[in-house]
mmCIF file of C-alpha atoms in Angstrom:
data_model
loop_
_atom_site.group_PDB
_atom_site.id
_atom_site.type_symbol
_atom_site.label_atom_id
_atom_site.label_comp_id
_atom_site.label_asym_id
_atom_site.label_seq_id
_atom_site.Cartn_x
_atom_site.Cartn_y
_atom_site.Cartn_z
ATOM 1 C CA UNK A 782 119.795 100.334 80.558
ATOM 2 C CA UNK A 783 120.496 100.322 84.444
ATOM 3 C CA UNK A 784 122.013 97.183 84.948
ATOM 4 C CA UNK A 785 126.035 96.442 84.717
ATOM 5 C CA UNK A 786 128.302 94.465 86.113
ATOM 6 C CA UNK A 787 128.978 93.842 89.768
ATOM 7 C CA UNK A 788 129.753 91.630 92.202
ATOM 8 C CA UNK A 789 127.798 89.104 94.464
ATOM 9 C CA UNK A 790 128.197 88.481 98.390
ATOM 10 C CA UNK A 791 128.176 84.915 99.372
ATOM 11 C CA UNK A 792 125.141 83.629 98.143
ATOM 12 C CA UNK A 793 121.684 83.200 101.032
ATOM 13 C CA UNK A 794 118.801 81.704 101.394
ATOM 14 C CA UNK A 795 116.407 82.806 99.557
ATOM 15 C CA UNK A 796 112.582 83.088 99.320
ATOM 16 C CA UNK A 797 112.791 80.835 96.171
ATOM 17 C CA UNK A 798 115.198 77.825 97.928
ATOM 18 C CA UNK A 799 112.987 78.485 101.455
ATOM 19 C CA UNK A 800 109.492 77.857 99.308
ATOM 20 C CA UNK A 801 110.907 74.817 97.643
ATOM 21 C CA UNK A 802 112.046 73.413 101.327
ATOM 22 C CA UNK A 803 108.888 74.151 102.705
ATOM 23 C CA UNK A 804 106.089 73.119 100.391
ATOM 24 C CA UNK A 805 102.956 72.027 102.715
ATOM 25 C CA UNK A 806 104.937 73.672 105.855
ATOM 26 C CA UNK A 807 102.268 76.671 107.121
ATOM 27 C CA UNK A 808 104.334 78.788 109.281
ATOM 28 C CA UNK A 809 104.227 82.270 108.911
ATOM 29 C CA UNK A 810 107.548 82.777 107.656
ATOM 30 C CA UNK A 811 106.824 80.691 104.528
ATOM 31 C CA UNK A 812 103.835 82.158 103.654
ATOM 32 C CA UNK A 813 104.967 85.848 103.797
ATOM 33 C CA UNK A 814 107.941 85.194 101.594
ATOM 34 C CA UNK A 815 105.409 83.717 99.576
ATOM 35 C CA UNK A 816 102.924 86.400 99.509
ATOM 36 C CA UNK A 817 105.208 88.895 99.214
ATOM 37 C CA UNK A 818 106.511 87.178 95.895
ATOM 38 C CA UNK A 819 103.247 87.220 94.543
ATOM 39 C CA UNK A 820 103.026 90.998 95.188
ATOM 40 C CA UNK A 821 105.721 91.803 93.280
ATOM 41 C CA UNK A 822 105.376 89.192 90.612
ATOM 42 C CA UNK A 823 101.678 88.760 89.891
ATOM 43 C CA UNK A 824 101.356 91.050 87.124
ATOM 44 C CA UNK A 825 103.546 89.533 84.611
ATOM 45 C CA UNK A 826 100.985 86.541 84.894
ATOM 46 C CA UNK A 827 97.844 88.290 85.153
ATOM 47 C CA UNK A 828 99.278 89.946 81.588
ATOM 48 C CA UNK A 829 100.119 86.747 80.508
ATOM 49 C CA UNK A 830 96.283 85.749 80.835
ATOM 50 C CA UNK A 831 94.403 88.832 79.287
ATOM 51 C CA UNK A 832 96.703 89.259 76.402
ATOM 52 C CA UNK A 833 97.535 85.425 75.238
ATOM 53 C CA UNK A 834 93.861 84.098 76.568
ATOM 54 C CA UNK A 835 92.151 86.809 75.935
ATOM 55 C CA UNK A 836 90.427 86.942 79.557
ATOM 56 C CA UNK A 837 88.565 90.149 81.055
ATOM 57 C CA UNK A 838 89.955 91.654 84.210
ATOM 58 C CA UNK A 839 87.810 89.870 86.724
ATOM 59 C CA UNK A 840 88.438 86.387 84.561
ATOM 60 C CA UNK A 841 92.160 86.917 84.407
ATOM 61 C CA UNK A 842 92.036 88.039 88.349
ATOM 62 C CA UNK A 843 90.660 84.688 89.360
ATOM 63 C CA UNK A 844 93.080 82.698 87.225
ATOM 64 C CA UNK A 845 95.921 84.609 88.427
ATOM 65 C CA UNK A 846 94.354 83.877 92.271
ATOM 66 C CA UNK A 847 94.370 80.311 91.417
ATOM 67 C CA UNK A 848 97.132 79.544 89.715
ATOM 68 C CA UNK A 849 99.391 80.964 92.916
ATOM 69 C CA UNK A 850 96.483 79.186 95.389
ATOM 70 C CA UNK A 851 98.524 75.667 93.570
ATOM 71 C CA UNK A 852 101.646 76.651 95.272
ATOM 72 C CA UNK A 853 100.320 75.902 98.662
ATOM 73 C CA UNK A 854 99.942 72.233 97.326
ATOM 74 C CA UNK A 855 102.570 70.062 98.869
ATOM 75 C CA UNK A 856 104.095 68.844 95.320
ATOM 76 C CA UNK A 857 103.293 71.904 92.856
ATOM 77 C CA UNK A 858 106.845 72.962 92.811
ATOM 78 C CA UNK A 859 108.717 69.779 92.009
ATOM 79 C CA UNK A 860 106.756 68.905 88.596
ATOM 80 C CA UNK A 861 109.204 71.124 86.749
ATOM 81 C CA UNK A 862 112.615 69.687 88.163
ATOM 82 C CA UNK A 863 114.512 70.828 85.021
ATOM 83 C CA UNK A 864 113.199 74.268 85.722
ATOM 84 C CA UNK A 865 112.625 74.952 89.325
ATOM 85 C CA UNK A 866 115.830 76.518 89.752
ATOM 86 C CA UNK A 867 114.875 80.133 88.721
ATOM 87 C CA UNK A 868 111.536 81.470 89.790
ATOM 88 C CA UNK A 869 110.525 83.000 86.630
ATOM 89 C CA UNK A 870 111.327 79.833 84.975
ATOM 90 C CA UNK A 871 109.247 77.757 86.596
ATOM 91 C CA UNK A 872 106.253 80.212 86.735
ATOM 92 C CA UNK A 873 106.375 80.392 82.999
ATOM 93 C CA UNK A 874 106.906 76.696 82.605
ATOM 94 C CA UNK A 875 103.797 75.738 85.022
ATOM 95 C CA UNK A 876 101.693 78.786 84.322
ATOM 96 C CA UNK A 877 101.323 77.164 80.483
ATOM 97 C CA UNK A 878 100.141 74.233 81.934
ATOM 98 C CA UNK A 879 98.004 75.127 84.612
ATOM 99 C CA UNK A 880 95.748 77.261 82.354
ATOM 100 C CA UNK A 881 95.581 74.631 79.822
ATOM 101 C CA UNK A 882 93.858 72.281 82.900
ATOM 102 C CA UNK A 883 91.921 75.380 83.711
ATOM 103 C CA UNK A 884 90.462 75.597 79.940
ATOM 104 C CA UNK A 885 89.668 71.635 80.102
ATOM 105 C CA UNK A 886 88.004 72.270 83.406
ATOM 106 C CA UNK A 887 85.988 75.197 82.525
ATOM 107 C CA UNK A 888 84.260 73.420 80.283
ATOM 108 C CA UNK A 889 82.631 71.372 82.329
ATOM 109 C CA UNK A 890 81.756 74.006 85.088
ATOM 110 C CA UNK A 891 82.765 77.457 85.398
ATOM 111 C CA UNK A 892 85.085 77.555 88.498
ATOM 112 C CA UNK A 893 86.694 80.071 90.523
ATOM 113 C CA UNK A 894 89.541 79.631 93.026
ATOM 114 C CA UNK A 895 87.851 78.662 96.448
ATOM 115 C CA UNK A 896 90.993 80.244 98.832
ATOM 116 C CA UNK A 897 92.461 83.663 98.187
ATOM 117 C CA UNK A 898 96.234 84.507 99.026
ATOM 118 C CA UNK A 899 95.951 88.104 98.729
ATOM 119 C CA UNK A 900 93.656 90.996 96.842
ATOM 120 C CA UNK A 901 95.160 91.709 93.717
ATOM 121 C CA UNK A 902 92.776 94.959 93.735
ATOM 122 C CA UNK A 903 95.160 97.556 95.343
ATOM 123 C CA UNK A 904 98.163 97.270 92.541
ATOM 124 C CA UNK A 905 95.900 96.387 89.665
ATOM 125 C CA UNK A 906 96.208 100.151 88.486
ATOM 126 C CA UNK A 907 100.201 99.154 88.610
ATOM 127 C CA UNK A 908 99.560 96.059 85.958
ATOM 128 C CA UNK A 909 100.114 98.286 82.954
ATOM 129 C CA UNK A 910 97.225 96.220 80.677
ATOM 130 C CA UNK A 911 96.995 98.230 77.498
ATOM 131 C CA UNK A 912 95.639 95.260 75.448
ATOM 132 C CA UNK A 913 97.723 93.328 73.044
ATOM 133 C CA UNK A 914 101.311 94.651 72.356
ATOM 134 C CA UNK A 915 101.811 92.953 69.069
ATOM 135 C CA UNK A 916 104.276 90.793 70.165
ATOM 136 C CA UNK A 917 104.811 87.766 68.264
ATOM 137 C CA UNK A 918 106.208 85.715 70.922
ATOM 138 C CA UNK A 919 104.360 85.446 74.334
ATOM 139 C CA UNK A 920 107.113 84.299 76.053
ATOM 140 C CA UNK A 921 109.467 87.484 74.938
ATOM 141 C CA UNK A 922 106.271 89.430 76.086
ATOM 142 C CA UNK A 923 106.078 87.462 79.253
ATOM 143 C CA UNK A 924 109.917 88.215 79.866
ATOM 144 C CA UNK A 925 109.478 91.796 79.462
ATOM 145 C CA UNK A 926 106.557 92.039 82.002
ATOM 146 C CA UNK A 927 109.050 90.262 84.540
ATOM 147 C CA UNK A 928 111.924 92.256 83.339
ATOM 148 C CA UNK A 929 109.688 95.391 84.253
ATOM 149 C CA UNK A 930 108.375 93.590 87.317
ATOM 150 C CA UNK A 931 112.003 93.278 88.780
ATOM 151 C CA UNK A 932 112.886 96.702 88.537
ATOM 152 C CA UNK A 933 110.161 98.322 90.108
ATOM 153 C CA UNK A 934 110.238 96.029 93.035
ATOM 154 C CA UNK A 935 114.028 97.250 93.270
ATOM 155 C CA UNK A 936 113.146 101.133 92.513
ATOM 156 C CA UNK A 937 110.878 100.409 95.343
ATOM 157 C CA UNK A 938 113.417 99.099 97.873
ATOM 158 C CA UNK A 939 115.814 101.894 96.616
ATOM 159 C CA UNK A 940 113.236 104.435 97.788
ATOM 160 C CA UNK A 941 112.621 102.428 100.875
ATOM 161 C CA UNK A 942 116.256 102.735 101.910
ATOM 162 C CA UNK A 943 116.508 106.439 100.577
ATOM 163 C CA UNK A 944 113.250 107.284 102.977
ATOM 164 C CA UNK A 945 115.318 105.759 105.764
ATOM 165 C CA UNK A 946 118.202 107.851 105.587
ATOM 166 C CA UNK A 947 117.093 110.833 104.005
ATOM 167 C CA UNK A 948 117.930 110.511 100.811
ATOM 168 C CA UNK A 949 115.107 110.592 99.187
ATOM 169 C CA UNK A 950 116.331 113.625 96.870
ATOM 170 C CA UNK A 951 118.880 111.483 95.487
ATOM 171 C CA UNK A 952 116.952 108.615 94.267
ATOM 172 C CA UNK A 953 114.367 111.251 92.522
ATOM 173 C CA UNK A 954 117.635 112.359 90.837
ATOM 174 C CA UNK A 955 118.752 109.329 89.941
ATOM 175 C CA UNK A 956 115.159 108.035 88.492
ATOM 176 C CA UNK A 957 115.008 111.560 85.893
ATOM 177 C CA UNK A 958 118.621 111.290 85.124
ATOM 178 C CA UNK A 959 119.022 107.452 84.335
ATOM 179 C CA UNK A 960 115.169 105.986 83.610
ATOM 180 C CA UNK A 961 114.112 109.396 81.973
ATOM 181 C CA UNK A 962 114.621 111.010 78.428
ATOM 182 C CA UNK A 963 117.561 110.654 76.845
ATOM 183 C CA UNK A 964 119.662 112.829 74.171
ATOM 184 C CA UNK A 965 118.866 116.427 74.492
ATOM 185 C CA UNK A 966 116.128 116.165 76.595
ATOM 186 C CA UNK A 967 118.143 114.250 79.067
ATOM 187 C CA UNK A 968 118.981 116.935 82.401
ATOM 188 C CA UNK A 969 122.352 118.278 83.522
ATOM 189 C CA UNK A 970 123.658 118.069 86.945
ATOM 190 C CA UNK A 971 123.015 121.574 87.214
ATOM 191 C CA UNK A 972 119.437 120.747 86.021
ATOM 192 C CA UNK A 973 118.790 118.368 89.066
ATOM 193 C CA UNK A 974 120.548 120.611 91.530
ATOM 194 C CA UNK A 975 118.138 123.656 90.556
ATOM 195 C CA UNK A 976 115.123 121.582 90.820
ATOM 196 C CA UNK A 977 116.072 119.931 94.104
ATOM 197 C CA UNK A 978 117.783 122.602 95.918
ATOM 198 C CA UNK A 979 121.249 120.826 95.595
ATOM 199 C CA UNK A 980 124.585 121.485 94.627
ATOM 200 C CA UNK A 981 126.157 120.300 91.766
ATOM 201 C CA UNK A 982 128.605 118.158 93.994
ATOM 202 C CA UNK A 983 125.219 116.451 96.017
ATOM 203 C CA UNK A 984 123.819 115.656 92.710
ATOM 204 C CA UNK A 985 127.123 113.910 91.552
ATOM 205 C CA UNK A 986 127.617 112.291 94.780
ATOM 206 C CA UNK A 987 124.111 110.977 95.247
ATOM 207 C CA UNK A 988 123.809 109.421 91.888
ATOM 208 C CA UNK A 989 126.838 107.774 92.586
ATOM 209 C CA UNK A 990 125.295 106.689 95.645
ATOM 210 C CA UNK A 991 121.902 105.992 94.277
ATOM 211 C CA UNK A 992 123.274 103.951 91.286
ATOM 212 C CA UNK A 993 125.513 101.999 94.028
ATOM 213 C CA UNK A 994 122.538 100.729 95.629
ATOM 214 C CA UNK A 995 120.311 100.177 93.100
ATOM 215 C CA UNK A 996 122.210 97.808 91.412
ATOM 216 C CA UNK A 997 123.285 95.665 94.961
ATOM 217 C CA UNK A 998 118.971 95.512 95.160
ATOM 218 C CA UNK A 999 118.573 94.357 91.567
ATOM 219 C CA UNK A 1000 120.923 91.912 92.275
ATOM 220 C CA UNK A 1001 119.461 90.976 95.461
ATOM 221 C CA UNK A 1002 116.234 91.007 93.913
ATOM 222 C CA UNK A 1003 117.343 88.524 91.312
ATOM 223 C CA UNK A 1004 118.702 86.411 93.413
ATOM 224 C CA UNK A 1005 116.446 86.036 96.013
ATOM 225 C CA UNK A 1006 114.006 83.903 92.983
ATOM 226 C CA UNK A 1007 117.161 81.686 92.374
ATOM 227 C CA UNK A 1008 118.422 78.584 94.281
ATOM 228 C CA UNK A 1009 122.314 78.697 93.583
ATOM 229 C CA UNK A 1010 124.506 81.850 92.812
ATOM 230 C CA UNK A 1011 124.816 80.277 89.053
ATOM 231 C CA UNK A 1012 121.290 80.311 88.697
ATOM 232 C CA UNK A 1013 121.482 84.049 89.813
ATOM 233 C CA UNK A 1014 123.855 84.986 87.642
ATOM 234 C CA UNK A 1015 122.047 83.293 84.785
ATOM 235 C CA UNK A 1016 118.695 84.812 85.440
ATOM 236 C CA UNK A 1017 120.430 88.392 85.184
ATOM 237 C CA UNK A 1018 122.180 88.153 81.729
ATOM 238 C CA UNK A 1019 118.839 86.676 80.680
ATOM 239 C CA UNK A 1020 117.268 89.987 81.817
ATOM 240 C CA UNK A 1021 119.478 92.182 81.270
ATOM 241 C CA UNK A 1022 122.192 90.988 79.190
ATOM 242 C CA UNK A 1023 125.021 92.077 80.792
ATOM 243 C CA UNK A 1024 127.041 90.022 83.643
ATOM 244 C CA UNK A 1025 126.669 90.363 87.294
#
């Protein structure tokens, strides 16, 4: 496992305390942190619905569309005061409820969310659905999804960066040599300097460097669904297990 100890800056603002200033507020700022929070965080939900109530696709889609469509409303956010400090706490707090209003609802007439925030089409592929896991507890399984969910919205601001300056070598490195096999199958240095066109000293400096700056975006990444750097720090043993 990636994650390890480290050390925070002085904790930000983040998308998480900016949403919970500006419920009913429609400026553009508020709704792109929002939206981009969805993109990175739908699919633990959208799992949650097609594995623990049993919805097709298109069903769980629609319930995924509306149950982010509630943020917009002025006073979603502070029904879960005990919660609302972490994102991923309050999503799986609220989530519970708003598809057991959904169930009462849809028995009375089949409804669909009127708005949409954004189309969940284009990472659908990127959901992972493989049916039921056999998971006895839907909230471990729901923790795992997010768990997954954070770190490939930080692999994807690693590459980001990498792409910026080049480095782009290193981080493929760094995903084969860390996230791939392990034991004997696991490569050498020498391995990832044959297939890259590196030396063995590049591959040992640009893990370094890759491992350096993946963990200050998980940690960003973590933090930025958190309200206070305790909350942050919370959120990450709960993840990971390890401290921050």
């Amino acid at each position: 496992m990636i994650p390890e100890s480290g050390q925070w800056a002085p904790f930000p603002p983040t998308s998480w305390s900016i949403l919970q200033g500006c419920q009913g507020d429609d400026s553009t700022e508020v709704r792109t942190r929002f939206e981009d929070l969805i993109r990175r965080y739908w699919a633990p939900v959208y799992r949650y619905v097609r594995r623990d109530w049993a919805r097709n696709d298109e069903e769980a889609k629609a319930l995924t569309q509306g149950y982010f469509l509630r943020f917009l409303e002025a006073d979603f956010i502070r029904q879960v005061d005990a919660r609302k400090g972490r994102f991923r706490s309050f999503v799986s707090a609220t989530l519970k409820n708003f598809l057991l209003m959904e169930k009462r609802a849809s028995r009375a007439k089949k409804r669909r969310p009127e708005g949409r925030l954004l189309s969940l089409d284009p990472v659908a592929g990127s959901a992972g659905f493989d049916g039921p896991d056999g998971s006895p507890d839907p909230d471990e399984a729901f923790e795992a999804d997010w768990r997954r969910a954070v770190l490939e919205a930080s692999l994807a601001e690693l590459r980001r960066r990498a792409a910026e300056l080049g480095k782009s070598a290193y981080v493929e490195c760094f995903e084969v040599y860390y996230l791939g096999p392990e034991g004997r199958d696991a490569p050498s240095y020498q391995d990832l300097a044959d297939r890259h066109g590196l030396t063995h000293g590049q591959v040992r400096n640009g893990l370094h460097w890759a491992k350096k700056t993946f963990h200050e975006v998980l940690r960003k990444e973590v933090a930025d669904q958190s309200l206070t750097e305790q909350d942050a720090g919370d959120e990450y043993r709960e993840l990971f297990g390890s401290g921050f």
